[in-house]
Amino acid sequence: MSEIPCQKNEELRLKIVEFAEVLKREAHKLGEHGLDEEDFYQSGLFRGAIERVRGQFSASMKEKRGFVAQMLDQMRFGGFIKDWSSAGEANRHDYAVTLNNDRTAIIELKGCLDGNNTNIFERPPHADEFVIWSVCSNPGADPRHNVWSGIHTRLSAEMIDRNQRIDGLVVWDWICGTSARPCPKLKDETRRCEVGQYKLPPPCIYLFPATVPSPRNNPRPRLNRIEDVGILQAMMDCFGGRGDELHEVEIEVAHQGPDTVRKTTIRRDGAVLKQSELTPIRRS
DNA sequence: AATTGCCACGGGCTAATACT
DNA sequence: AGTATTAGCCCGTGGCAATT
């Protein structure tokens, strides 16, 4: 049992590591720079090119935005939400969704959740509900590592430390259900949902505490249920999710000497998938 | 082993400057 | 004046090194 049902493709991972070594070793043979091996690596050409390509991948938001837009459109056409808009230009990479009951759900789009950037979010004042959507476009990424890092190390610490309420998390992108990240939900292939060029398994949904955990007054906040978070309910219904596939993220906080400590527990269908100890929040 | 922060990057905006 | 181009700033990004 693990924090997310899917896992990285180990074979692919191995090939990536091997190929990275080949690249480092043989890169000087490519292109027409006219440099010999030593000069090539001395010149900064290799390093610079690698950084450039990497930067392009991590900074470019086009494909991610396009993906989210298509999914939200699908939900709108299907009548699962009333409307949506991108708050992107003015604010952050956020989406505001008007639910069928006219409540406002705010979505913060994030990447792979591993990295300090995951700590940067702000629940806007007009949000009736606030969720984070992880879109990880790297086929070589490790979803288990990333989901745990994201939920426990980054988000739970930020929620407590900065008093931020997050109602839930969606982990869902176009790598889901491909050979790079096989999805066990697709044991039944008929569950694939066709949206534009994508053929996707249902999203992975995590329900978070309904209130901000706080050692003194709120040490064990009650969790949201799916019907409490309209945008998550809508995603589940639109894309064929099942109740027994929902994840619950319980966060327990306490004081322990000078430290604030928290215990994170991830459950699915009642079963504990992963649980931390009561670990201190370290913030400099 | 788990957790936290670094860092170099590109995108997107806007201000500044150059050109009709 | 009005438009086009460039420069510069801020921000989010994610793999991984540093730290605990």
CSV table of C-alpha atoms (C1' of nucleotides) in Angstrom, one decimal:
chain,number,residue,atom,x,y,z
A,1,MET,CA,0.0,0.0,0.0
A,2,SER,CA,1.4,3.4,-0.9
A,3,GLU,CA,0.5,7.0,-0.9
A,4,ILE,CA,-0.7,6.8,-4.5
A,5,PRO,CA,-1.9,3.7,-6.4
A,6,CYS,CA,0.4,4.2,-9.4
A,7,GLN,CA,4.2,4.0,-9.5
A,8,LYS,CA,7.0,5.1,-11.8
A,9,ASN,CA,8.1,2.8,-14.5
A,10,GLU,CA,11.3,1.3,-13.0
A,11,GLU,CA,12.6,0.2,-16.4
A,12,LEU,CA,12.2,3.6,-17.8
A,13,ARG,CA,13.9,5.2,-14.8
A,14,LEU,CA,16.9,2.9,-15.3
A,15,LYS,CA,17.2,3.8,-18.9
A,16,ILE,CA,17.0,7.5,-18.1
A,17,VAL,CA,19.8,7.2,-15.6
A,18,GLU,CA,21.9,5.3,-18.1
A,19,PHE,CA,21.2,7.6,-20.9
A,20,ALA,CA,22.1,10.6,-18.8
A,21,GLU,CA,25.5,9.1,-18.3
A,22,VAL,CA,25.9,8.5,-22.0
A,23,LEU,CA,25.0,12.1,-22.6
A,24,LYS,CA,27.6,13.4,-20.2
A,25,ARG,CA,30.2,11.1,-21.7
A,26,GLU,CA,29.6,11.5,-25.4
A,27,ALA,CA,28.0,15.0,-25.8
A,28,HIS,CA,31.2,16.4,-27.3
A,29,LYS,CA,30.6,14.2,-30.4
A,30,LEU,CA,27.4,16.1,-31.3
A,31,GLY,CA,27.0,19.2,-33.3
A,32,GLU,CA,29.5,21.3,-35.2
A,33,HIS,CA,31.2,23.3,-32.5
A,34,GLY,CA,34.6,22.1,-33.8
A,35,LEU,CA,35.9,21.7,-30.3
A,36,ASP,CA,37.9,18.7,-29.1
A,37,GLU,CA,36.7,16.7,-26.1
A,38,GLU,CA,38.5,18.7,-23.4
A,39,ASP,CA,37.7,22.1,-24.9
A,40,PHE,CA,34.1,21.2,-25.3
A,41,TYR,CA,33.6,20.4,-21.6
A,42,GLN,CA,35.7,23.4,-20.7
A,43,SER,CA,33.7,25.8,-22.8
A,44,GLY,CA,30.5,25.6,-20.9
A,45,LEU,CA,28.7,24.6,-24.0
A,46,PHE,CA,27.4,21.3,-22.6
A,47,ARG,CA,26.4,22.7,-19.2
A,48,GLY,CA,24.7,25.7,-20.8
A,49,ALA,CA,22.8,23.7,-23.3
A,50,ILE,CA,21.6,21.3,-20.6
A,51,GLU,CA,20.4,24.1,-18.3
A,52,ARG,CA,18.7,25.7,-21.2
A,53,VAL,CA,16.7,22.6,-22.1
A,54,ARG,CA,15.9,21.9,-18.5
A,55,GLY,CA,14.7,25.5,-18.0
A,56,GLN,CA,12.5,25.3,-21.0
A,57,PHE,CA,10.8,22.1,-19.7
A,58,SER,CA,10.2,23.4,-16.2
A,59,ALA,CA,9.2,26.9,-17.0
A,60,SER,CA,6.9,26.3,-19.9
A,61,MET,CA,3.3,26.3,-18.8
A,62,LYS,CA,1.6,26.0,-22.2
A,63,GLU,CA,0.9,22.3,-22.2
A,64,LYS,CA,-0.1,22.3,-18.5
A,65,ARG,CA,-2.5,25.1,-19.0
A,66,GLY,CA,-3.9,23.6,-22.1
A,67,PHE,CA,-4.5,20.3,-20.3
A,68,VAL,CA,-6.3,21.9,-17.4
A,69,ALA,CA,-8.4,24.1,-19.7
A,70,GLN,CA,-9.6,21.0,-21.6
A,71,MET,CA,-10.5,19.2,-18.4
A,72,LEU,CA,-12.4,22.2,-17.0
A,73,ASP,CA,-14.2,22.6,-20.3
A,74,GLN,CA,-15.2,19.0,-20.3
A,75,MET,CA,-16.7,19.5,-16.8
A,76,ARG,CA,-18.5,22.6,-18.0
A,77,PHE,CA,-19.9,21.0,-21.1
A,78,GLY,CA,-21.1,18.0,-19.0
A,79,GLY,CA,-22.8,20.3,-16.5
A,80,PHE,CA,-20.6,19.4,-13.6
A,81,ILE,CA,-19.6,23.0,-13.0
A,82,LYS,CA,-21.2,26.2,-14.1
A,83,ASP,CA,-18.2,28.1,-15.3
A,84,TRP,CA,-14.5,28.6,-14.9
A,85,SER,CA,-11.9,31.2,-15.6
A,86,SER,CA,-8.2,31.6,-15.5
A,87,ALA,CA,-7.1,34.2,-12.9
A,88,GLY,CA,-3.6,33.6,-14.3
A,89,GLU,CA,-2.6,37.0,-15.6
A,90,ALA,CA,-3.5,39.2,-12.7
A,91,ASN,CA,-2.7,36.8,-9.9
A,92,ARG,CA,-1.0,33.4,-10.0
A,93,HIS,CA,-1.6,30.4,-12.1
A,94,ASP,CA,-4.9,30.0,-10.5
A,95,TYR,CA,-8.3,29.0,-11.8
A,96,ALA,CA,-11.6,30.2,-10.4
A,97,VAL,CA,-14.4,27.7,-10.8
A,98,THR,CA,-18.1,28.6,-10.3
A,99,LEU,CA,-19.8,25.5,-9.0
A,100,ASN,CA,-23.3,24.6,-9.8
A,101,ASN,CA,-24.4,26.0,-6.4
A,102,ASP,CA,-22.6,29.3,-7.2
A,103,ARG,CA,-19.8,28.7,-4.7
A,104,THR,CA,-16.3,29.6,-5.8
A,105,ALA,CA,-13.6,27.0,-6.0
A,106,ILE,CA,-10.0,28.1,-6.5
A,107,ILE,CA,-7.5,25.8,-8.1
A,108,GLU,CA,-3.8,26.3,-7.7
A,109,LEU,CA,-1.9,24.6,-10.4
A,110,LYS,CA,1.4,23.0,-9.3
A,111,GLY,CA,4.0,20.7,-10.9
A,112,CYS,CA,5.5,17.6,-9.5
A,113,LEU,CA,5.2,18.7,-5.8
A,114,ASP,CA,8.8,18.0,-5.1
A,115,GLY,CA,10.6,21.2,-4.7
A,116,ASN,CA,10.5,24.3,-2.6
A,117,ASN,CA,8.1,25.9,-5.1
A,118,THR,CA,5.3,23.7,-3.7
A,119,ASN,CA,5.5,25.9,-0.5
A,120,ILE,CA,4.4,29.0,-2.5
A,121,PHE,CA,0.6,29.3,-2.6
A,122,GLU,CA,-2.0,31.6,-1.1
A,123,ARG,CA,-5.6,30.8,-0.5
A,124,PRO,CA,-7.4,33.9,-1.8
A,125,PRO,CA,-10.1,35.5,0.3
A,126,HIS,CA,-12.9,34.8,-2.1
A,127,ALA,CA,-12.3,31.1,-2.1
A,128,ASP,CA,-15.1,29.0,-0.7
A,129,GLU,CA,-12.9,26.1,-1.4
A,130,PHE,CA,-9.2,25.8,-2.3
A,131,VAL,CA,-7.5,22.9,-3.9
A,132,ILE,CA,-4.1,22.1,-5.4
A,133,TRP,CA,-3.8,20.3,-8.7
A,134,SER,CA,-0.5,18.6,-9.4
A,135,VAL,CA,0.4,18.3,-13.1
A,136,CYS,CA,3.7,16.5,-13.4
A,137,SER,CA,4.8,16.4,-17.0
A,138,ASN,CA,8.0,14.5,-16.4
A,139,PRO,CA,7.6,10.9,-17.4
A,140,GLY,CA,10.6,9.9,-15.3
A,141,ALA,CA,9.3,11.4,-12.1
A,142,ASP,CA,8.4,9.2,-9.1
A,143,PRO,CA,4.8,9.9,-8.2
A,144,ARG,CA,5.1,8.2,-4.8
A,145,HIS,CA,8.0,10.2,-3.7
A,146,ASN,CA,6.5,13.4,-5.0
A,147,VAL,CA,3.0,12.9,-3.5
A,148,TRP,CA,4.5,12.2,-0.1
A,149,SER,CA,7.0,15.0,-0.3
A,150,GLY,CA,4.2,17.3,-1.5
A,151,ILE,CA,1.6,16.4,1.1
A,152,HIS,CA,3.7,15.9,4.2
A,153,THR,CA,6.9,17.8,3.8
A,154,ARG,CA,5.6,20.8,1.9
A,155,LEU,CA,1.8,21.3,2.2
A,156,SER,CA,1.1,20.1,5.7
A,157,ALA,CA,4.0,22.2,7.1
A,158,GLU,CA,2.8,25.2,5.2
A,159,MET,CA,-0.8,24.8,6.3
A,160,ILE,CA,0.2,24.7,9.9
A,161,ASP,CA,3.1,27.2,9.8
A,162,ARG,CA,1.3,29.8,7.7
A,163,ASN,CA,-2.3,29.1,8.8
A,164,GLN,CA,-3.4,28.1,5.3
A,165,ARG,CA,-6.4,26.0,4.6
A,166,ILE,CA,-6.2,23.6,1.7
A,167,ASP,CA,-9.3,21.5,1.0
A,168,GLY,CA,-7.8,18.9,-1.2
A,169,LEU,CA,-5.3,17.8,-3.8
A,170,VAL,CA,-5.7,16.4,-7.2
A,171,VAL,CA,-2.9,14.4,-8.9
A,172,TRP,CA,-3.8,14.1,-12.5
A,173,ASP,CA,-2.0,14.7,-15.8
A,174,TRP,CA,-1.5,13.3,-19.2
A,175,ILE,CA,1.3,10.9,-18.1
A,176,CYS,CA,-1.4,9.1,-16.0
A,177,GLY,CA,-2.2,5.7,-17.4
A,178,THR,CA,0.7,5.7,-19.9
A,179,SER,CA,3.5,3.1,-19.7
A,180,ALA,CA,5.7,5.7,-17.9
A,181,ARG,CA,3.2,5.8,-15.1
A,182,PRO,CA,0.8,2.8,-15.3
A,183,CYS,CA,-2.5,3.3,-13.5
A,184,PRO,CA,-4.0,0.4,-11.6
A,185,LYS,CA,-7.5,1.8,-12.1
A,186,LEU,CA,-7.1,0.9,-15.7
A,187,LYS,CA,-7.2,-2.8,-15.0
A,188,ASP,CA,-10.6,-2.1,-16.4
A,189,GLU,CA,-9.7,-0.3,-19.6
A,190,THR,CA,-13.3,0.9,-20.1
A,191,ARG,CA,-12.7,3.4,-17.4
A,192,ARG,CA,-10.5,5.4,-19.7
A,193,CYS,CA,-12.0,8.8,-20.3
A,194,GLU,CA,-11.5,10.4,-23.7
A,195,VAL,CA,-11.0,14.2,-23.6
A,196,GLY,CA,-9.6,15.7,-26.8
A,197,GLN,CA,-6.4,14.0,-27.6
A,198,TYR,CA,-6.1,12.5,-24.1
A,199,LYS,CA,-7.3,9.2,-22.8
A,200,LEU,CA,-7.2,9.3,-19.1
A,201,PRO,CA,-7.9,7.3,-16.0
A,202,PRO,CA,-10.0,8.9,-13.3
A,203,PRO,CA,-8.0,11.5,-11.2
A,204,CYS,CA,-6.4,10.8,-7.9
A,205,ILE,CA,-8.2,12.8,-5.3
A,206,TYR,CA,-7.0,13.6,-1.7
A,207,LEU,CA,-9.3,15.1,0.9
A,208,PHE,CA,-7.6,17.4,3.4
A,209,PRO,CA,-8.7,18.6,6.8
A,210,ALA,CA,-11.6,21.0,6.6
A,211,THR,CA,-10.0,23.5,9.0
A,212,VAL,CA,-6.5,24.6,9.7
A,213,PRO,CA,-4.8,22.3,12.2
A,214,SER,CA,-3.6,24.1,15.3
A,215,PRO,CA,-2.0,22.5,18.4
A,216,ARG,CA,-4.0,24.2,21.0
A,217,ASN,CA,-7.5,24.6,19.5
A,218,ASN,CA,-7.6,22.2,16.7
A,219,PRO,CA,-5.1,19.3,17.1
A,220,ARG,CA,-7.1,16.8,15.1
A,221,PRO,CA,-9.3,18.7,12.5
A,222,ARG,CA,-12.0,16.7,11.0
A,223,LEU,CA,-11.6,15.9,7.3
A,224,ASN,CA,-13.5,17.1,4.4
A,225,ARG,CA,-15.9,14.6,2.9
A,226,ILE,CA,-16.2,14.5,-0.9
A,227,GLU,CA,-19.5,16.3,-0.8
A,228,ASP,CA,-17.9,19.2,1.1
A,229,VAL,CA,-15.6,20.0,-1.7
A,230,GLY,CA,-17.7,20.7,-4.8
A,231,ILE,CA,-14.8,20.9,-7.3
A,232,LEU,CA,-13.5,17.5,-6.2
A,233,GLN,CA,-16.9,16.0,-6.3
A,234,ALA,CA,-17.4,17.4,-9.8
A,235,MET,CA,-14.1,16.0,-11.0
A,236,MET,CA,-14.8,12.6,-9.6
A,237,ASP,CA,-18.3,12.5,-11.1
A,238,CYS,CA,-17.2,13.8,-14.5
A,239,PHE,CA,-14.3,11.5,-14.9
A,240,GLY,CA,-15.6,8.3,-13.5
A,241,GLY,CA,-13.9,8.2,-10.1
A,242,ARG,CA,-15.2,5.9,-7.3
A,243,GLY,CA,-15.7,6.6,-3.7
A,244,ASP,CA,-13.5,3.7,-2.6
A,245,GLU,CA,-10.6,5.3,-4.5
A,246,LEU,CA,-10.7,8.6,-2.6
A,247,HIS,CA,-7.7,9.4,-0.4
A,248,GLU,CA,-8.0,11.0,3.0
A,249,VAL,CA,-5.2,13.0,4.5
A,250,GLU,CA,-5.3,13.3,8.2
A,251,ILE,CA,-3.1,15.8,10.0
A,252,GLU,CA,-2.6,15.8,13.7
A,253,VAL,CA,-0.6,18.6,15.4
A,254,ALA,CA,0.8,19.1,18.8
A,255,HIS,CA,3.5,20.9,20.7
A,256,GLN,CA,6.5,18.9,21.8
A,257,GLY,CA,8.8,21.1,23.8
A,258,PRO,CA,9.8,24.0,21.6
A,259,ASP,CA,8.7,22.3,18.4
A,260,THR,CA,5.4,22.1,16.7
A,261,VAL,CA,5.0,18.6,15.5
A,262,ARG,CA,2.6,17.0,13.1
A,263,LYS,CA,1.6,13.5,12.1
A,264,THR,CA,0.4,12.9,8.5
A,265,THR,CA,-1.7,9.9,7.7
A,266,ILE,CA,-2.9,9.0,4.2
A,267,ARG,CA,-5.8,6.5,4.0
A,268,ARG,CA,-7.8,5.0,1.2
A,269,ASP,CA,-11.0,3.2,1.8
A,270,GLY,CA,-10.2,3.3,5.5
A,271,ALA,CA,-6.8,1.6,5.1
A,272,VAL,CA,-3.7,3.4,6.2
A,273,LEU,CA,-1.4,3.7,3.2
A,274,LYS,CA,1.3,5.8,4.7
A,275,GLN,CA,1.9,7.5,8.0
A,276,SER,CA,4.6,9.7,9.4
A,277,GLU,CA,5.7,10.0,13.0
A,278,LEU,CA,5.0,13.1,15.0
A,279,THR,CA,7.7,15.1,13.2
A,280,PRO,CA,8.7,18.7,13.9
A,281,ILE,CA,8.1,21.5,11.4
A,282,ARG,CA,11.5,23.0,10.7
A,283,ARG,CA,11.3,26.4,9.3
A,284,SER,CA,14.1,28.8,9.2
B,1,DA,C1',16.4,8.1,5.3
B,2,DA,C1',13.8,12.1,5.5
B,3,DT,C1',13.4,16.8,5.0
B,4,DT,C1',14.5,21.4,3.5
B,5,DG,C1',16.4,24.9,0.6
B,6,DC,C1',19.2,26.2,-3.6
B,7,DC,C1',19.6,27.6,-8.0
B,8,DA,C1',19.6,28.5,-13.0
B,9,DC,C1',16.3,28.8,-15.9
B,10,DG,C1',12.2,30.5,-19.2
B,11,DG,C1',7.7,32.9,-19.4
B,12,DG,C1',5.2,36.9,-19.1
B,13,DC,C1',4.6,41.4,-18.1
B,14,DT,C1',5.8,46.4,-18.4
B,15,DA,C1',8.9,50.1,-18.7
B,16,DA,C1',12.2,52.2,-21.6
B,17,DT,C1',13.9,53.1,-25.9
B,18,DA,C1',14.0,53.2,-31.0
B,19,DC,C1',11.9,53.7,-35.1
B,20,DT,C1',8.5,55.3,-38.3
C,1,DA,C1',2.1,61.0,-31.9
C,2,DG,C1',1.9,56.2,-32.6
C,3,DT,C1',3.9,51.9,-33.1
C,4,DA,C1',7.6,48.4,-32.7
C,5,DT,C1',11.4,46.5,-30.4
C,6,DT,C1',14.3,45.6,-26.5
C,7,DA,C1',15.6,45.4,-21.6
C,8,DG,C1',14.7,44.2,-17.2
C,9,DC,C1',12.1,42.6,-13.4
C,10,DC,C1',9.4,39.2,-10.9
C,11,DC,C1',7.7,34.8,-10.5
C,12,DG,C1',7.2,29.7,-10.6
C,13,DT,C1',9.7,25.7,-11.7
C,14,DG,C1',11.8,20.9,-10.3
C,15,DG,C1',15.9,18.0,-9.7
C,16,DC,C1',19.0,17.4,-6.5
C,17,DA,C1',22.5,18.9,-2.9
C,18,DA,C1',22.8,20.0,1.8
C,19,DT,C1',21.2,19.4,6.1
C,20,DT,C1',19.2,17.1,10.0
